mmCIF file of C-alpha atoms in Angstrom:
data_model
loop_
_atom_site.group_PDB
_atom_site.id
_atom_site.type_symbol
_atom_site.label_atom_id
_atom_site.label_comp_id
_atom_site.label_asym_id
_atom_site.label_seq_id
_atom_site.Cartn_x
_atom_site.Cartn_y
_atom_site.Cartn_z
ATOM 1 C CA UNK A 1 44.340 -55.942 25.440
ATOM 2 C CA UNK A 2 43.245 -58.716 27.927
ATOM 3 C CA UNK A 3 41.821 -61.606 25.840
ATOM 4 C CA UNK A 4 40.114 -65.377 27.209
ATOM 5 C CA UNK A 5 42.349 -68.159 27.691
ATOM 6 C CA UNK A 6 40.801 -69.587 24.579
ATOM 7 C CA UNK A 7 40.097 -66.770 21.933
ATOM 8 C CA UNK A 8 36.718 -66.430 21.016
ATOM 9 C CA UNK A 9 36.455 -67.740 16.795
ATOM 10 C CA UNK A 10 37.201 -64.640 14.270
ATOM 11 C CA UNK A 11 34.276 -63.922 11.837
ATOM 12 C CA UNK A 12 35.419 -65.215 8.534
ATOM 13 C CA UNK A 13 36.268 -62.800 5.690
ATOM 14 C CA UNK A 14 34.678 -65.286 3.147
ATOM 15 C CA UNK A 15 31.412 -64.104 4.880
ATOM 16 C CA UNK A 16 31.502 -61.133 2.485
ATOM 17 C CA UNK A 17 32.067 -63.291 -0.601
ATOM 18 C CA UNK A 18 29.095 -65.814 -0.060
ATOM 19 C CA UNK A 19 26.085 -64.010 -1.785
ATOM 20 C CA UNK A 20 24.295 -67.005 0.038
ATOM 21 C CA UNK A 21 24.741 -66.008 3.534
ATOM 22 C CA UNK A 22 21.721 -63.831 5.300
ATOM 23 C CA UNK A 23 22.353 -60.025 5.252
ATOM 24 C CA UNK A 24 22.813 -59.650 8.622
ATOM 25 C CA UNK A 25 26.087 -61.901 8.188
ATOM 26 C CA UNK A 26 27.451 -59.840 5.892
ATOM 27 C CA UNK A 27 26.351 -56.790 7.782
ATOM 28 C CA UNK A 28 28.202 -58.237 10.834
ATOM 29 C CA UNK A 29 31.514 -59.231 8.522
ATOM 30 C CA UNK A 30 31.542 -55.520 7.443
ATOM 31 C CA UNK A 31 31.375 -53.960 10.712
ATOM 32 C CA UNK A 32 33.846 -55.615 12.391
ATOM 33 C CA UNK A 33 36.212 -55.028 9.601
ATOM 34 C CA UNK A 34 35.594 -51.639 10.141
ATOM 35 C CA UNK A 35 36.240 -51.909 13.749
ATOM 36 C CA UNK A 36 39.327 -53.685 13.198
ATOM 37 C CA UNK A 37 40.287 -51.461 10.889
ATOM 38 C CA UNK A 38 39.514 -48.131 12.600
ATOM 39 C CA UNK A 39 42.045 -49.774 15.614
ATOM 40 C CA UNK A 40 39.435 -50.267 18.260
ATOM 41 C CA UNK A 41 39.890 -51.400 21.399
ATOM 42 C CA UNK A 42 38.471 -53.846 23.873
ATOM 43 C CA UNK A 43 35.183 -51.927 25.743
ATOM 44 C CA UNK A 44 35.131 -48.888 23.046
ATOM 45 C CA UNK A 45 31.254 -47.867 23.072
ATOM 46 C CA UNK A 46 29.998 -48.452 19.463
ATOM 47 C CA UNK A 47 27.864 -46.455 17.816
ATOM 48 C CA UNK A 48 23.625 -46.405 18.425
ATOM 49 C CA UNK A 49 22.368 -49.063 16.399
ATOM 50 C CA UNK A 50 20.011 -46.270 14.601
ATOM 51 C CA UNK A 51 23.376 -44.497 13.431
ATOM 52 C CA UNK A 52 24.744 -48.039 12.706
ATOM 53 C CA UNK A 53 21.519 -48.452 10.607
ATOM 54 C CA UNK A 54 21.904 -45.605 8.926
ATOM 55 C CA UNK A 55 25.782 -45.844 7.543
ATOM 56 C CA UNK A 56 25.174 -49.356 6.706
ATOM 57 C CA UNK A 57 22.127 -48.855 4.708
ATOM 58 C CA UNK A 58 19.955 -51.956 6.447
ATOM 59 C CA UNK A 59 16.738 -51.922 8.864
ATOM 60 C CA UNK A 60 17.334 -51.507 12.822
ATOM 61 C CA UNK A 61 16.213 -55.314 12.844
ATOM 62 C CA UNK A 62 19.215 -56.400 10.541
ATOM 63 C CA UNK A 63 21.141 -53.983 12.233
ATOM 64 C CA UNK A 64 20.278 -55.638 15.925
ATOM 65 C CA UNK A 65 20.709 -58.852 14.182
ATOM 66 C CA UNK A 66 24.103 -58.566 13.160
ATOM 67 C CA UNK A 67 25.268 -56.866 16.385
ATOM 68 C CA UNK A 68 23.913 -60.301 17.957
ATOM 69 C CA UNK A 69 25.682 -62.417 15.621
ATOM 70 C CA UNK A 70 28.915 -60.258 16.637
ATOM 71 C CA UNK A 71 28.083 -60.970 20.501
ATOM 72 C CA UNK A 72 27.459 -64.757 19.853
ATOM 73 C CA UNK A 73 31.277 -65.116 18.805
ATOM 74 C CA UNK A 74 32.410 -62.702 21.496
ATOM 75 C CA UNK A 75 33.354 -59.923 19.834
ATOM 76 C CA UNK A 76 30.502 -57.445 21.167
ATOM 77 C CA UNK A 77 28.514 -56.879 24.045
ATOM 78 C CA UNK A 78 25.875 -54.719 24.722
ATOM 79 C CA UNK A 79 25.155 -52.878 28.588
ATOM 80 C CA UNK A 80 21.617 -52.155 29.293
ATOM 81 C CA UNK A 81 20.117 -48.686 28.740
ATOM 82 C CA UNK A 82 24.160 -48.011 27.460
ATOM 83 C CA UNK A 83 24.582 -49.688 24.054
ATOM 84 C CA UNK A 84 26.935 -51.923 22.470
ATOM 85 C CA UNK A 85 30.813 -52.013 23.211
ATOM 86 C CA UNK A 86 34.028 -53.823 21.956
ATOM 87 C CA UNK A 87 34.036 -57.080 23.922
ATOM 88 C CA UNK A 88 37.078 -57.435 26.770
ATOM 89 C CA UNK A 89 37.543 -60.763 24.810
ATOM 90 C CA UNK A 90 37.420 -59.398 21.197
ATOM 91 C CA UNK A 91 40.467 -60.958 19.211
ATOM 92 C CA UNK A 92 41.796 -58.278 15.813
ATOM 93 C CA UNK A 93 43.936 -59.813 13.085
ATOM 94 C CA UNK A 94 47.662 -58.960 13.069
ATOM 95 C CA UNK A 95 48.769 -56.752 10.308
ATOM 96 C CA UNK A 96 52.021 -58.433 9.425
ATOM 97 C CA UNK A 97 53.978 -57.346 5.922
ATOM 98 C CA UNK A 98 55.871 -60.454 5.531
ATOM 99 C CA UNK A 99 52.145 -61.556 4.476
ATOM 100 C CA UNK A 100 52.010 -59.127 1.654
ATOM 101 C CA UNK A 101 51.084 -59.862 -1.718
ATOM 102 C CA UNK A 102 53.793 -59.970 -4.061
ATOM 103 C CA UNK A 103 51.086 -58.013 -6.346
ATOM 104 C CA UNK A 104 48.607 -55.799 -4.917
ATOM 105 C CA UNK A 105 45.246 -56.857 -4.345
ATOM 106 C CA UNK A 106 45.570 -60.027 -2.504
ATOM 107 C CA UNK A 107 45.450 -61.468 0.418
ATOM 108 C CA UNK A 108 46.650 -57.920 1.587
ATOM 109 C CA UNK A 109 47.372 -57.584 5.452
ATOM 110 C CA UNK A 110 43.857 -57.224 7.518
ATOM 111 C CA UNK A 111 41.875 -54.395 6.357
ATOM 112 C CA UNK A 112 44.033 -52.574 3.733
ATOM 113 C CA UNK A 113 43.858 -52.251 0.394
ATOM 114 C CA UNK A 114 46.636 -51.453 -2.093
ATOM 115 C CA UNK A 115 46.403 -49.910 -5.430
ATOM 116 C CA UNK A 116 48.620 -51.293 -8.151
ATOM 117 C CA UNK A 117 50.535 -47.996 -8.807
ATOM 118 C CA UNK A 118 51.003 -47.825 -4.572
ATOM 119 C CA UNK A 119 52.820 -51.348 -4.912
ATOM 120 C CA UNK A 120 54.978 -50.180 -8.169
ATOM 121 C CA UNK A 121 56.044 -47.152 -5.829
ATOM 122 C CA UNK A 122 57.038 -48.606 -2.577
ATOM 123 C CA UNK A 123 58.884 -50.906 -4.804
ATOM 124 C CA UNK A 124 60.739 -48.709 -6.949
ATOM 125 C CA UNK A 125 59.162 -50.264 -10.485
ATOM 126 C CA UNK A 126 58.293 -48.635 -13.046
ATOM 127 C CA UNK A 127 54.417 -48.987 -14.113
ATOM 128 C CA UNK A 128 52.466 -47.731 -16.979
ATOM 129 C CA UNK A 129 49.130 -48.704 -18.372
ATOM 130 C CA UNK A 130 47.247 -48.863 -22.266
ATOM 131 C CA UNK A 131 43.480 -48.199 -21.458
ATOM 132 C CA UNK A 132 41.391 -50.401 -23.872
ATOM 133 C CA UNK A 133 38.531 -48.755 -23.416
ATOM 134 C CA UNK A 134 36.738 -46.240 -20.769
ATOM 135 C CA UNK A 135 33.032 -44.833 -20.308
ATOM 136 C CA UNK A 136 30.455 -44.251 -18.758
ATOM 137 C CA UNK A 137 26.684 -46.007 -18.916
ATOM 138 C CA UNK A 138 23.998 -47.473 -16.974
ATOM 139 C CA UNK A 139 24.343 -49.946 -14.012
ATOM 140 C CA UNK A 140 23.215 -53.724 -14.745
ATOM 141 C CA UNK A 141 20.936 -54.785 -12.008
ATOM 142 C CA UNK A 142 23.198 -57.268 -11.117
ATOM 143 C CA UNK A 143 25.990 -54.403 -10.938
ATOM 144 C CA UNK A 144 23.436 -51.919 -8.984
ATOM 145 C CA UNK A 145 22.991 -54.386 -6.638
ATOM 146 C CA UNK A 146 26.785 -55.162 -5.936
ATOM 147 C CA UNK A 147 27.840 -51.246 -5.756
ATOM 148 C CA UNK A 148 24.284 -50.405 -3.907
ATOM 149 C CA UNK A 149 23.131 -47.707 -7.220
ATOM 150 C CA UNK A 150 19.858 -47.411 -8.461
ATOM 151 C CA UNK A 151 19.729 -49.742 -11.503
ATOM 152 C CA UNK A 152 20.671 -47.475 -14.635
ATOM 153 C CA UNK A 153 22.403 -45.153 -12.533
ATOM 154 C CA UNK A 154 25.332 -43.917 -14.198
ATOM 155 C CA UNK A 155 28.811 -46.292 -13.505
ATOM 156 C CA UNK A 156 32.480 -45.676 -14.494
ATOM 157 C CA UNK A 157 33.774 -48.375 -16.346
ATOM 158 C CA UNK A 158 37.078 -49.136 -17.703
ATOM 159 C CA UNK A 159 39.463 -52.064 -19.070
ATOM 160 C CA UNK A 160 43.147 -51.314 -18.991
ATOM 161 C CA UNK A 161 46.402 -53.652 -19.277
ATOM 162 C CA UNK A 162 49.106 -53.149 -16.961
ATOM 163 C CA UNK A 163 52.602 -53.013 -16.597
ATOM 164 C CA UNK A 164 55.654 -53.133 -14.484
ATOM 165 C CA UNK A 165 59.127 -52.376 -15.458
ATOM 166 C CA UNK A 166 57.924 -52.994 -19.359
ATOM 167 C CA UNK A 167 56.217 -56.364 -18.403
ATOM 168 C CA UNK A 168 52.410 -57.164 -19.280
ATOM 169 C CA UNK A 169 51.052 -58.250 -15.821
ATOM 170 C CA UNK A 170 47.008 -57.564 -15.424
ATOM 171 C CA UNK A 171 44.082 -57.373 -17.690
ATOM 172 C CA UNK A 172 41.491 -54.910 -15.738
ATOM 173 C CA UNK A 173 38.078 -54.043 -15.531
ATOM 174 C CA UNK A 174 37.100 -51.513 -13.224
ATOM 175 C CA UNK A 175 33.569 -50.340 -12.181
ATOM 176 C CA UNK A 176 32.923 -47.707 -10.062
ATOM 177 C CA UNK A 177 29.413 -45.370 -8.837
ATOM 178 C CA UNK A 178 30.169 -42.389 -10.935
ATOM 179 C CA UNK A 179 28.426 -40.088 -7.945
ATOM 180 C CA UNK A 180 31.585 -41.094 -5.749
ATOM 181 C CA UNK A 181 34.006 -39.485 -7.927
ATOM 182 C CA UNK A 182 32.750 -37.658 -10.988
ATOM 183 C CA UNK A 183 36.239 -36.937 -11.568
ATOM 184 C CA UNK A 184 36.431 -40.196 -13.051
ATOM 185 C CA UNK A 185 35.001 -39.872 -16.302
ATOM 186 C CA UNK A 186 37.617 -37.072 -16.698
ATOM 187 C CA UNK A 187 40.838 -38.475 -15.800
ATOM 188 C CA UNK A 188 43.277 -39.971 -18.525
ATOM 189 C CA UNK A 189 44.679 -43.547 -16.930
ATOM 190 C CA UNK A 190 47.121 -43.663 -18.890
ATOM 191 C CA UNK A 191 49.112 -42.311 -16.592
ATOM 192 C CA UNK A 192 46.471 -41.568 -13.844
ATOM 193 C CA UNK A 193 46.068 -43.672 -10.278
ATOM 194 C CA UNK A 194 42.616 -45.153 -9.735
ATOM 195 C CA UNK A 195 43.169 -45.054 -6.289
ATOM 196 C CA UNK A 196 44.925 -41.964 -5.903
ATOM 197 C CA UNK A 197 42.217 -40.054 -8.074
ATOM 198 C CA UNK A 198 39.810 -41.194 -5.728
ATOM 199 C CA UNK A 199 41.659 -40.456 -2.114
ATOM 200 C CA UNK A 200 41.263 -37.204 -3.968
ATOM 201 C CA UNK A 201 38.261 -36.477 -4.474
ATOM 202 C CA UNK A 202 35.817 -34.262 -2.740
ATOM 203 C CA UNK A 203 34.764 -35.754 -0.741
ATOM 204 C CA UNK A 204 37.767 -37.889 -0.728
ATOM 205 C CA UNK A 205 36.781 -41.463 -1.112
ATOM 206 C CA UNK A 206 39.881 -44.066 0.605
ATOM 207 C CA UNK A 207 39.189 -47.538 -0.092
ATOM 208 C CA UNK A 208 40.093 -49.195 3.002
ATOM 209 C CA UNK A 209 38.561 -53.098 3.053
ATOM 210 C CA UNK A 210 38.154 -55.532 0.027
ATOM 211 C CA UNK A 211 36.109 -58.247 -0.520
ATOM 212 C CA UNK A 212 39.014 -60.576 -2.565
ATOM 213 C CA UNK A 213 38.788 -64.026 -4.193
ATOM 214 C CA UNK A 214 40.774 -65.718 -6.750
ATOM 215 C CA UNK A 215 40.555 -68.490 -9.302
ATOM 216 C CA UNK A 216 43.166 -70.232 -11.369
ATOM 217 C CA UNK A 217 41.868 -71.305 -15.357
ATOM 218 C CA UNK A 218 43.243 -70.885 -18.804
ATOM 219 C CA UNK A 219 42.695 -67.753 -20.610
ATOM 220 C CA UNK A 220 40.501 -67.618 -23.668
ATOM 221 C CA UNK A 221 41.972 -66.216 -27.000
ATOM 222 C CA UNK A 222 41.424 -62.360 -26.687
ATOM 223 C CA UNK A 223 43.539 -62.293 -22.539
ATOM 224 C CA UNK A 224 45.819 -64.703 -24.219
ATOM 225 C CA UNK A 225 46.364 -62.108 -27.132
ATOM 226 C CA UNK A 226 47.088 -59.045 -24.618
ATOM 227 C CA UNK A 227 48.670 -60.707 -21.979
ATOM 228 C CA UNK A 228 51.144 -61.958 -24.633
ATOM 229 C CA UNK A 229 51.170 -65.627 -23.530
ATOM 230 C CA UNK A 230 52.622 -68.176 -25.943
ATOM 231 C CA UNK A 231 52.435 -71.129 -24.053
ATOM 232 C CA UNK A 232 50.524 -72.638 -21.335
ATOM 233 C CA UNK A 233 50.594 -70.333 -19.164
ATOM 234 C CA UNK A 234 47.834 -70.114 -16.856
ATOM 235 C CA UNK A 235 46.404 -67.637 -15.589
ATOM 236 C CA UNK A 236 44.665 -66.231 -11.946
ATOM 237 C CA UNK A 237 41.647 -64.078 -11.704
ATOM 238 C CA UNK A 238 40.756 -62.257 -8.793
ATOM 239 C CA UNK A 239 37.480 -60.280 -8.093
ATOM 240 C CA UNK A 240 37.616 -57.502 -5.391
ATOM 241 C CA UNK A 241 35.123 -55.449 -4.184
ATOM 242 C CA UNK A 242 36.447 -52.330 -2.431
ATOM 243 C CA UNK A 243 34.397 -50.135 0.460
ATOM 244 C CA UNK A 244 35.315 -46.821 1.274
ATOM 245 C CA UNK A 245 35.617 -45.114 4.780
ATOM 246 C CA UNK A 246 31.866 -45.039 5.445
ATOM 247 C CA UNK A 247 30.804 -48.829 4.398
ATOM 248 C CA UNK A 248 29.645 -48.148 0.504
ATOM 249 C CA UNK A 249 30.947 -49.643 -1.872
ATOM 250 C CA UNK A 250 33.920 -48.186 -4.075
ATOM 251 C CA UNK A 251 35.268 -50.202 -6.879
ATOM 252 C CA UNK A 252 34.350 -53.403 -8.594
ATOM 253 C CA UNK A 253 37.256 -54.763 -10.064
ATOM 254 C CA UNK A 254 37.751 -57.990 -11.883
ATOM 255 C CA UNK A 255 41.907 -58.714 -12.642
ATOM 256 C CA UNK A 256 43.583 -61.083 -14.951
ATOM 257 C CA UNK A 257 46.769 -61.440 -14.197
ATOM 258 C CA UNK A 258 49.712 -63.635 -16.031
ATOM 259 C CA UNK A 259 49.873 -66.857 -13.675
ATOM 260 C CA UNK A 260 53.782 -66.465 -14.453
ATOM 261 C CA UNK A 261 53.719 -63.046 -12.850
ATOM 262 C CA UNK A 262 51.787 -62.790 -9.521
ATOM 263 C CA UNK A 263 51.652 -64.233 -6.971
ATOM 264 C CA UNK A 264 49.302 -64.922 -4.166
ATOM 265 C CA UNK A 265 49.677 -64.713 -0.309
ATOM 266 C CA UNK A 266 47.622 -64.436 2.251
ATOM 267 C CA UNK A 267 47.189 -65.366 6.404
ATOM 268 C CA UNK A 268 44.266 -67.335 7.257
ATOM 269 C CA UNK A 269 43.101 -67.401 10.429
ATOM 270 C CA UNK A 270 39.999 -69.249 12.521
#
């Protein structure tokens, strides 16, 4: 794929972590992961911006807006009375697994996302899980606003530890839009795969980008009681949001994991 002498500047991924950025900049961050992740190449016709519109959920004006943001950094351009098309100078991130987390979840090469029991298998280790508790109730606002719901419609919820080869690793807490997968709320993850109960569903529902961020702090009493740390062992919390095939929102996940036990890795790029 032909590319300018002096590669146009990749939209950061942080733009879908900072609730302060305008929509259309998260808009724009979204599609182009999707683009990326969908393998496009340079001068593939996009779809109309009504369609665009549509599977993204925002106005034609937000819509047009992002799609302008996209062409200001040279990843889009648009052909009169023809629409808007991959730009010849559009730059994609390079999938490379020496970049893969150690633990799923992070910093996971461009535009996948890995389920905890998919990393236990490629691996050969053997993972089990103690579900703490499971349900299903009303959205928060601040939750129907995240996942895109209705406020009080009905959400999957569950907290779970986890484990590989016998070791504690993660404290979880999942939320997901029960209308997804109503599957869900009859599914015993115990044993069960989150992710692989949802690829199938019907319709199937593949989580394929995450919004990811991580923190480092010491855990209060009640993760330092399940994660069975004794000493001063800190530990690393990572939020991901997960969007299926079509843009909506998946999972909300929030992960406490043993600082002694994962470990995060990622490629950053300009």
């Amino acid at each position: 794929m032909p590319t300018s002498e002096t590669a146009p500047p990749r939209l950061p991924q942080s733009l879908l972590t900072d609730d302060a950025l305008p929509l259309y900049a998260q808009v724009a961050a979204r599609l182009w992961g999707d683009v990326s992740a969908d393998g496009a190449q340079a001068g593939d016709r996009l779809p109309s911006e009504r369609a665009l519109a549509t599977r993204y959920e925002v106005s034609r004006v937000t819509m047009r807006a992002a799609l302008t943001e996209l062409a200001a950094r040279g990843m889009v351009e648009s052909a009169a009375a023809r629409g808007w098309f991959v730009a010849r100078s559009a730059t994609f991130p390079q999938k490379d697994k020496s970049s893969a987390p150690d633990i799923p979840g992070a910093g996971a090469a461009a535009h996948t996302v890995e389920g905890f029991a998919d990393y236990a298998v490629k691996h050969g280790l053997a993972t089990r899980a103690r579900v703490l508790h499971s349900a299903i109730r009303p959205a928060t606002v601040a939750e129907a606003e995240t996942l895109r719901v209705g406020p009080g419609a009905a959400i999957f919820e569950m907290r779970r530890l986890r484990f590989l080869d016998g070791q504690v690793v993660v404290l979880e807490h999942n939320r997901l839009p029960l209308a997804l997968c109503p599957v869900l709320a009859e599914t015993d993850f115990t044993e069960a795969s989150l992710f692989a109960t949802l690829r199938s569903a019907e319709p199937a529902q593949n989580p394929q980008v995450a919004d990811y961020s991580v923190e480092a702090r010491q855990p209060d009493d009640t993760e330092r009681e399940l994660l069975e740390i004794t000493d001063a062992t800190p530990v690393l919390v990572a939020y991901q949001l997960a969007y299926n095939q079509n843009g909506r929102p998946l999972e909300l996940t929030l992960a406490v994991y043993r600082g002694d036990r994962y470990h995060f890795r990622a490629s950053i790029t300009s």
